[in-house]
Tab-separated table of C-alpha atoms in Angstrom:
chain	number	residue	atom	x	y	z
A	1	UNK	CA	-0.074	0.382	-0.065
A	2	UNK	CA	1.844	3.239	-1.520
A	3	UNK	CA	0.795	6.677	-0.086
A	4	UNK	CA	1.045	10.132	-1.160
A	5	UNK	CA	1.234	13.499	-0.694
A	6	UNK	CA	-0.100	16.762	-1.745
A	7	UNK	CA	0.787	20.342	0.265
A	8	UNK	CA	-0.471	23.440	-1.589
A	9	UNK	CA	-3.124	26.749	-1.517
A	10	UNK	CA	-4.950	25.881	-4.826
A	11	UNK	CA	-6.155	29.358	-4.634
A	12	UNK	CA	-7.789	28.539	-7.269
A	13	UNK	CA	-7.341	25.403	-8.194
A	14	UNK	CA	-6.474	25.349	-12.063
A	15	UNK	CA	-4.776	22.730	-14.637
A	16	UNK	CA	-1.200	23.113	-13.154
A	17	UNK	CA	-2.904	21.444	-9.603
A	18	UNK	CA	-5.034	19.284	-11.775
A	19	UNK	CA	-1.881	17.761	-13.500
A	20	UNK	CA	-0.046	17.352	-9.947
A	21	UNK	CA	-2.839	15.904	-8.035
A	22	UNK	CA	-3.626	13.627	-11.271
A	23	UNK	CA	-0.349	12.027	-11.252
A	24	UNK	CA	-0.253	11.542	-7.894
A	25	UNK	CA	-3.214	10.118	-7.377
A	26	UNK	CA	-2.372	7.865	-10.279
A	27	UNK	CA	0.806	6.943	-8.487
A	28	UNK	CA	0.125	5.579	-5.495
A	29	UNK	CA	-2.586	3.335	-3.782
A	30	UNK	CA	-3.953	6.420	-1.579
A	31	UNK	CA	-3.661	10.036	-1.529
A	32	UNK	CA	-4.115	12.739	1.219
A	33	UNK	CA	-4.175	16.812	-0.574
A	34	UNK	CA	-3.710	19.186	2.223
A	35	UNK	CA	-5.197	22.458	1.608
A	36	UNK	CA	-4.036	25.568	3.720
A	37	UNK	CA	-5.258	28.770	3.807
A	38	UNK	CA	-4.941	32.188	6.412
A	39	UNK	CA	-8.062	34.164	7.319
A	40	UNK	CA	-6.771	37.436	4.615
A	41	UNK	CA	-6.441	35.122	1.885
A	42	UNK	CA	-8.501	36.779	-1.664
A	43	UNK	CA	-9.939	33.455	-1.531
A	44	UNK	CA	-11.530	31.733	1.583
A	45	UNK	CA	-10.180	28.163	2.240
A	46	UNK	CA	-13.574	26.343	2.735
A	47	UNK	CA	-13.918	27.571	-0.591
A	48	UNK	CA	-11.075	26.007	-2.413
A	49	UNK	CA	-11.787	22.960	0.195
A	50	UNK	CA	-15.125	22.076	-1.143
A	51	UNK	CA	-13.676	22.546	-4.683
A	52	UNK	CA	-10.554	19.958	-4.051
A	53	UNK	CA	-13.094	17.390	-2.756
A	54	UNK	CA	-15.160	17.847	-5.558
A	55	UNK	CA	-12.271	18.016	-7.698
A	56	UNK	CA	-10.609	14.645	-5.995
A	57	UNK	CA	-13.607	12.705	-4.547
A	58	UNK	CA	-11.054	9.826	-4.385
A	59	UNK	CA	-8.687	11.542	-2.423
A	60	UNK	CA	-8.407	12.068	1.373
A	61	UNK	CA	-8.616	16.362	1.053
A	62	UNK	CA	-7.747	17.987	4.388
A	63	UNK	CA	-8.185	21.122	5.599
A	64	UNK	CA	-5.594	23.423	7.691
A	65	UNK	CA	-6.372	27.005	8.522
A	66	UNK	CA	-3.719	27.746	11.679
A	67	UNK	CA	-2.030	30.853	11.387
A	68	UNK	CA	1.823	29.475	10.272
A	69	UNK	CA	5.347	30.699	8.592
A	70	UNK	CA	4.879	30.567	4.912
A	71	UNK	CA	8.542	30.708	4.527
A	72	UNK	CA	11.782	29.375	5.902
A	73	UNK	CA	12.952	33.222	6.661
A	74	UNK	CA	9.572	33.533	8.528
A	75	UNK	CA	10.525	31.117	11.369
A	76	UNK	CA	13.749	29.635	12.086
A	77	UNK	CA	11.499	26.593	13.246
A	78	UNK	CA	9.544	26.713	9.723
A	79	UNK	CA	10.464	22.817	8.651
A	80	UNK	CA	9.724	21.665	12.416
A	81	UNK	CA	6.615	23.755	12.250
A	82	UNK	CA	5.322	22.298	9.055
A	83	UNK	CA	6.580	18.779	9.778
A	84	UNK	CA	4.213	18.610	12.808
A	85	UNK	CA	1.464	20.064	10.363
A	86	UNK	CA	2.193	17.330	8.140
A	87	UNK	CA	2.314	14.276	10.393
A	88	UNK	CA	-1.183	16.007	12.362
A	89	UNK	CA	-2.778	15.381	8.479
A	90	UNK	CA	-0.983	12.400	7.510
A	91	UNK	CA	0.086	10.301	11.192
A	92	UNK	CA	0.943	6.886	8.885
A	93	UNK	CA	4.474	6.710	6.948
A	94	UNK	CA	4.342	8.792	3.690
A	95	UNK	CA	6.253	7.263	0.732
A	96	UNK	CA	6.103	10.207	-2.075
A	97	UNK	CA	5.330	13.758	-1.597
A	98	UNK	CA	4.354	15.052	-4.994
A	99	UNK	CA	5.082	18.946	-5.683
A	100	UNK	CA	5.549	21.586	-8.796
A	101	UNK	CA	7.994	23.304	-6.138
A	102	UNK	CA	11.690	22.330	-4.931
A	103	UNK	CA	9.989	23.047	-1.637
A	104	UNK	CA	8.854	19.250	-2.101
A	105	UNK	CA	12.512	17.848	-1.965
A	106	UNK	CA	13.140	19.391	1.177
A	107	UNK	CA	9.131	18.513	2.865
A	108	UNK	CA	9.871	14.728	1.377
A	109	UNK	CA	13.203	14.693	3.550
A	110	UNK	CA	11.626	15.991	6.115
A	111	UNK	CA	8.865	13.116	6.215
A	112	UNK	CA	11.109	10.327	5.733
A	113	UNK	CA	9.247	10.339	1.943
A	114	UNK	CA	10.593	10.160	-1.801
A	115	UNK	CA	10.272	13.011	-3.942
A	116	UNK	CA	8.560	13.169	-6.938
A	117	UNK	CA	8.736	16.223	-9.228
A	118	UNK	CA	5.287	17.080	-11.495
A	119	UNK	CA	5.616	20.185	-13.756
A	120	UNK	CA	5.822	23.447	-11.966
A	121	UNK	CA	9.090	25.347	-10.892
A	122	UNK	CA	11.711	23.072	-10.294
A	123	UNK	CA	15.787	24.061	-9.906
A	124	UNK	CA	14.572	27.744	-10.500
A	125	UNK	CA	13.251	27.529	-13.869
A	126	UNK	CA	9.795	28.634	-14.978
A	127	UNK	CA	9.077	26.195	-17.303
A	128	UNK	CA	6.390	26.002	-19.709
A	129	UNK	CA	2.786	23.563	-19.680
A	130	UNK	CA	0.586	23.325	-17.106
A	131	UNK	CA	3.144	24.063	-14.501
A	132	UNK	CA	3.382	27.635	-15.433
A	133	UNK	CA	-0.195	28.952	-14.944
A	134	UNK	CA	-0.196	31.386	-12.641
A	135	UNK	CA	-2.584	31.330	-9.916
A	136	UNK	CA	-2.256	35.557	-9.354
A	137	UNK	CA	-2.771	35.788	-13.533
A	138	UNK	CA	-6.209	34.036	-12.566
A	139	UNK	CA	-7.467	35.959	-9.494
A	140	UNK	CA	-6.705	39.339	-11.424
A	141	UNK	CA	-8.105	37.834	-15.050
A	142	UNK	CA	-10.341	34.628	-14.401
A	143	UNK	CA	-12.261	34.945	-17.930
A	144	UNK	CA	-8.663	35.720	-19.469
A	145	UNK	CA	-7.250	32.709	-18.019
A	146	UNK	CA	-10.969	30.782	-18.920
A	147	UNK	CA	-9.102	28.111	-19.872
A	148	UNK	CA	-7.053	26.767	-17.032
A	149	UNK	CA	-10.063	26.595	-15.038
A	150	UNK	CA	-11.896	23.520	-13.780
A	151	UNK	CA	-15.278	23.018	-13.706
A	152	UNK	CA	-16.024	23.672	-9.894
A	153	UNK	CA	-14.359	27.106	-9.913
A	154	UNK	CA	-15.687	28.482	-13.287
A	155	UNK	CA	-19.165	28.082	-11.316
A	156	UNK	CA	-18.149	30.627	-9.437
A	157	UNK	CA	-16.043	32.623	-11.827
A	158	UNK	CA	-18.491	32.731	-14.686
A	159	UNK	CA	-19.336	36.595	-15.263
A	160	UNK	CA	-23.276	36.241	-16.072
A	161	UNK	CA	-25.642	38.867	-17.603
A	162	UNK	CA	-29.087	38.577	-17.286
A	163	UNK	CA	-31.932	39.527	-19.655
A	164	UNK	CA	-34.416	41.392	-17.765
A	165	UNK	CA	-37.936	42.466	-18.744
A	166	UNK	CA	-41.714	41.921	-19.693
A	167	UNK	CA	-42.801	40.039	-22.463
A	168	UNK	CA	-42.514	40.607	-25.977
A	169	UNK	CA	-39.069	42.841	-25.475
A	170	UNK	CA	-37.053	40.526	-27.539
A	171	UNK	CA	-35.166	38.730	-24.641
A	172	UNK	CA	-34.599	35.830	-26.392
A	173	UNK	CA	-33.414	36.986	-30.066
A	174	UNK	CA	-30.855	39.728	-27.596
A	175	UNK	CA	-29.625	36.860	-25.846
A	176	UNK	CA	-28.641	34.797	-29.143
A	177	UNK	CA	-27.412	37.540	-30.638
A	178	UNK	CA	-25.365	38.418	-27.440
A	179	UNK	CA	-24.285	34.443	-27.129
A	180	UNK	CA	-22.919	34.782	-30.648
A	181	UNK	CA	-20.973	37.994	-30.414
A	182	UNK	CA	-19.575	36.861	-27.197
A	183	UNK	CA	-18.516	33.356	-28.633
A	184	UNK	CA	-20.543	32.197	-25.208
A	185	UNK	CA	-23.688	29.981	-24.500
A	186	UNK	CA	-27.135	31.173	-23.644
A	187	UNK	CA	-29.591	29.369	-20.662
A	188	UNK	CA	-32.890	29.578	-22.256
A	189	UNK	CA	-35.851	30.976	-20.605
A	190	UNK	CA	-37.684	28.107	-18.723
A	191	UNK	CA	-40.686	29.671	-17.836
A	192	UNK	CA	-41.605	29.893	-21.117
A	193	UNK	CA	-40.984	26.445	-21.512
A	194	UNK	CA	-42.943	25.118	-18.850
A	195	UNK	CA	-45.958	27.510	-19.477
A	196	UNK	CA	-46.344	25.574	-23.533
A	197	UNK	CA	-46.846	22.582	-21.481
A	198	UNK	CA	-48.427	23.869	-18.257
A	199	UNK	CA	-50.312	26.481	-19.030
A	200	UNK	CA	-50.123	29.924	-18.202
A	201	UNK	CA	-52.525	30.013	-14.791
A	202	UNK	CA	-49.548	29.257	-12.232
A	203	UNK	CA	-49.501	29.140	-8.418
A	204	UNK	CA	-47.529	30.581	-6.225
A	205	UNK	CA	-45.647	27.294	-5.838
A	206	UNK	CA	-45.296	26.392	-9.729
A	207	UNK	CA	-43.531	30.026	-10.137
A	208	UNK	CA	-40.887	28.990	-7.334
A	209	UNK	CA	-39.992	25.615	-9.241
A	210	UNK	CA	-39.601	27.868	-12.402
A	211	UNK	CA	-37.133	30.324	-10.961
A	212	UNK	CA	-35.442	27.115	-8.852
A	213	UNK	CA	-34.926	25.410	-11.748
A	214	UNK	CA	-33.547	28.621	-13.837
A	215	UNK	CA	-31.337	29.107	-10.906
A	216	UNK	CA	-30.375	25.454	-11.441
A	217	UNK	CA	-30.048	25.515	-15.058
A	218	UNK	CA	-27.701	28.895	-14.888
A	219	UNK	CA	-25.203	26.806	-12.573
A	220	UNK	CA	-25.002	23.840	-14.669
A	221	UNK	CA	-24.378	25.890	-17.759
A	222	UNK	CA	-21.591	28.305	-16.292
A	223	UNK	CA	-18.849	25.403	-16.793
A	224	UNK	CA	-19.714	25.446	-20.257
A	225	UNK	CA	-19.330	28.756	-21.150
A	226	UNK	CA	-16.805	31.081	-22.510
A	227	UNK	CA	-16.335	33.007	-18.792
A	228	UNK	CA	-19.290	35.089	-19.857
A	229	UNK	CA	-22.898	33.742	-19.827
A	230	UNK	CA	-26.227	35.086	-21.038
A	231	UNK	CA	-29.361	34.400	-19.150
A	232	UNK	CA	-32.921	34.387	-20.828
A	233	UNK	CA	-34.352	35.661	-17.275
A	234	UNK	CA	-33.832	34.828	-13.773
A	235	UNK	CA	-35.568	33.774	-10.492
A	236	UNK	CA	-35.790	37.735	-9.756
A	237	UNK	CA	-37.960	38.054	-13.087
A	238	UNK	CA	-39.734	34.973	-11.717
A	239	UNK	CA	-40.196	37.044	-8.402
A	240	UNK	CA	-42.236	40.079	-10.623
A	241	UNK	CA	-43.955	37.675	-12.417
A	242	UNK	CA	-44.933	35.975	-8.647
A	243	UNK	CA	-46.108	40.210	-7.772
A	244	UNK	CA	-47.706	41.424	-11.367
A	245	UNK	CA	-49.996	37.678	-11.045
A	246	UNK	CA	-50.674	36.485	-7.410
A	247	UNK	CA	-50.759	40.499	-6.169
A	248	UNK	CA	-47.825	39.638	-3.844
A	249	UNK	CA	-44.121	38.697	-3.512
A	250	UNK	CA	-42.676	35.693	-2.653
A	251	UNK	CA	-39.074	36.316	-1.036
A	252	UNK	CA	-37.850	32.714	-1.629
A	253	UNK	CA	-37.557	33.983	-5.259
A	254	UNK	CA	-35.203	36.963	-4.036
A	255	UNK	CA	-32.497	34.427	-2.437
A	256	UNK	CA	-30.986	32.717	-5.441
A	257	UNK	CA	-27.593	33.877	-6.644
A	258	UNK	CA	-27.952	37.214	-8.451
A	259	UNK	CA	-26.772	38.221	-12.311
A	260	UNK	CA	-23.438	40.469	-12.109
A	261	UNK	CA	-25.350	42.534	-14.896
A	262	UNK	CA	-28.890	43.238	-15.707
A	263	UNK	CA	-29.750	44.062	-19.070
A	264	UNK	CA	-33.189	45.544	-18.328
A	265	UNK	CA	-35.662	45.721	-21.542
A	266	UNK	CA	-37.320	48.743	-21.833
A	267	UNK	CA	-41.606	47.713	-23.421
A	268	UNK	CA	-40.801	50.268	-25.736
A	269	UNK	CA	-41.146	47.869	-28.964
A	270	UNK	CA	-44.906	47.108	-30.264
A	271	UNK	CA	-46.221	43.723	-28.133
A	272	UNK	CA	-46.649	40.823	-30.482
A	273	UNK	CA	-49.148	37.954	-29.572
A	274	UNK	CA	-47.782	34.502	-29.839
A	275	UNK	CA	-49.761	32.487	-27.424
A	276	UNK	CA	-48.280	32.271	-24.285
A	277	UNK	CA	-47.778	36.041	-23.381
A	278	UNK	CA	-50.815	37.862	-20.807
A	279	UNK	CA	-50.243	41.536	-20.365
A	280	UNK	CA	-50.955	43.419	-23.676
A	281	UNK	CA	-52.900	46.162	-23.060
A	282	UNK	CA	-50.258	49.200	-22.421
A	283	UNK	CA	-51.661	50.324	-19.261
A	284	UNK	CA	-50.817	46.680	-17.757
A	285	UNK	CA	-47.554	46.276	-19.492
A	286	UNK	CA	-46.220	49.268	-17.795
A	287	UNK	CA	-47.185	48.152	-14.179
A	288	UNK	CA	-45.642	45.164	-15.200
A	289	UNK	CA	-42.565	46.821	-16.286
A	290	UNK	CA	-42.114	49.031	-13.152
A	291	UNK	CA	-42.812	45.714	-11.046
A	292	UNK	CA	-39.728	44.539	-13.026
A	293	UNK	CA	-37.712	47.272	-12.177
A	294	UNK	CA	-38.556	47.780	-8.733
A	295	UNK	CA	-37.385	44.074	-8.101
A	296	UNK	CA	-34.491	44.996	-9.710
A	297	UNK	CA	-33.854	48.291	-7.434
A	298	UNK	CA	-35.352	46.244	-3.950
A	299	UNK	CA	-32.427	43.457	-4.801
A	300	UNK	CA	-29.504	46.120	-5.197
A	301	UNK	CA	-28.164	44.448	-8.093
A	302	UNK	CA	-26.555	46.611	-11.207
A	303	UNK	CA	-28.850	46.985	-13.871
A	304	UNK	CA	-28.444	48.801	-17.261
A	305	UNK	CA	-31.399	50.394	-19.107
A	306	UNK	CA	-31.661	49.271	-23.297
A	307	UNK	CA	-34.277	51.161	-25.018
A	308	UNK	CA	-35.472	51.886	-28.681
A	309	UNK	CA	-37.498	51.008	-31.219
A	310	UNK	CA	-34.426	49.751	-33.385
A	311	UNK	CA	-33.723	45.837	-32.754
A	312	UNK	CA	-29.738	46.919	-33.849
A	313	UNK	CA	-29.456	49.876	-32.187
A	314	UNK	CA	-30.941	47.675	-28.836
A	315	UNK	CA	-28.128	45.334	-29.628
A	316	UNK	CA	-25.720	47.619	-29.856
A	317	UNK	CA	-26.296	49.023	-26.443
A	318	UNK	CA	-26.388	45.675	-24.670
A	319	UNK	CA	-22.820	44.958	-26.308
A	320	UNK	CA	-21.436	48.271	-24.902
A	321	UNK	CA	-23.259	47.390	-21.217
A	322	UNK	CA	-21.478	44.353	-21.060
A	323	UNK	CA	-18.223	45.703	-22.445
A	324	UNK	CA	-18.006	48.340	-19.886
A	325	UNK	CA	-18.557	46.126	-16.989
A	326	UNK	CA	-15.534	46.767	-14.584
A	327	UNK	CA	-12.874	43.779	-14.068
A	328	UNK	CA	-14.375	40.482	-12.879
A	329	UNK	CA	-13.346	39.859	-9.510
A	330	UNK	CA	-15.532	36.653	-8.309
A	331	UNK	CA	-13.718	36.298	-5.267
A	332	UNK	CA	-13.047	40.013	-4.483
């Protein structure tokens, strides 16, 4: 029975870490991964621990959150301290220490194991390939480094743009155009699909189901986007529907993760009856539009209004609004 050990911050996990841990898992019978963090790290340690558990379910993934020296020059007892940390996390004899940097050689010596270098920066050389991926570069620009992120990290790093507004304002058409422009995917409106199958007389529980399913579809689609994900409405619009149809709100519909930007489409284009739309009269439509905007205001989410009777102009305004978004910093 061979036992391997990997130590890291994984802030966040990326392709280089995947190469390291997958190599380690394939090279021993049992693998332990120790995820370390400090209170002021830019990505919460518990989040990184959860990611690594999801990525390596067959490994023993353990967290370590004590404030300890990070470099040998920080404390003369640095190696003794870390030897004790490793011993606590892995009381059994370690056969192999896997690492992408030279510290792994000293750590292996301390715990009586064999050092297995995997990619990364060995002997002071900044090698190319997966080991050259920079976690700090990913934190500064996750969209620009999207190709190096595994699925669980992409879920939290994806930048979401939600098309919000009442019926017949071009959300579906605009979503398709934006997805082509930005080379990404679009999450369709589940509520429309549901109503086509079940009718438009909806109960409160049905509306909650629609909002929850839309949120689940968004989370499932995020890893498969190109870093930006277009959503054809979300639970906040379902909250507006709840208020419009039933005369009151439902708090659960405002508890789902919000989008990074909402594009509020103005009802200043003609209403078209397609068989599932309900509120076509001007006064009713305007009242519904006010409810839809009020939902965004109460939720405190960022939004931009998209107006005008020209579909091309609306598309251009939407593209500008997305391109004007501040740099994406999903982890603060």
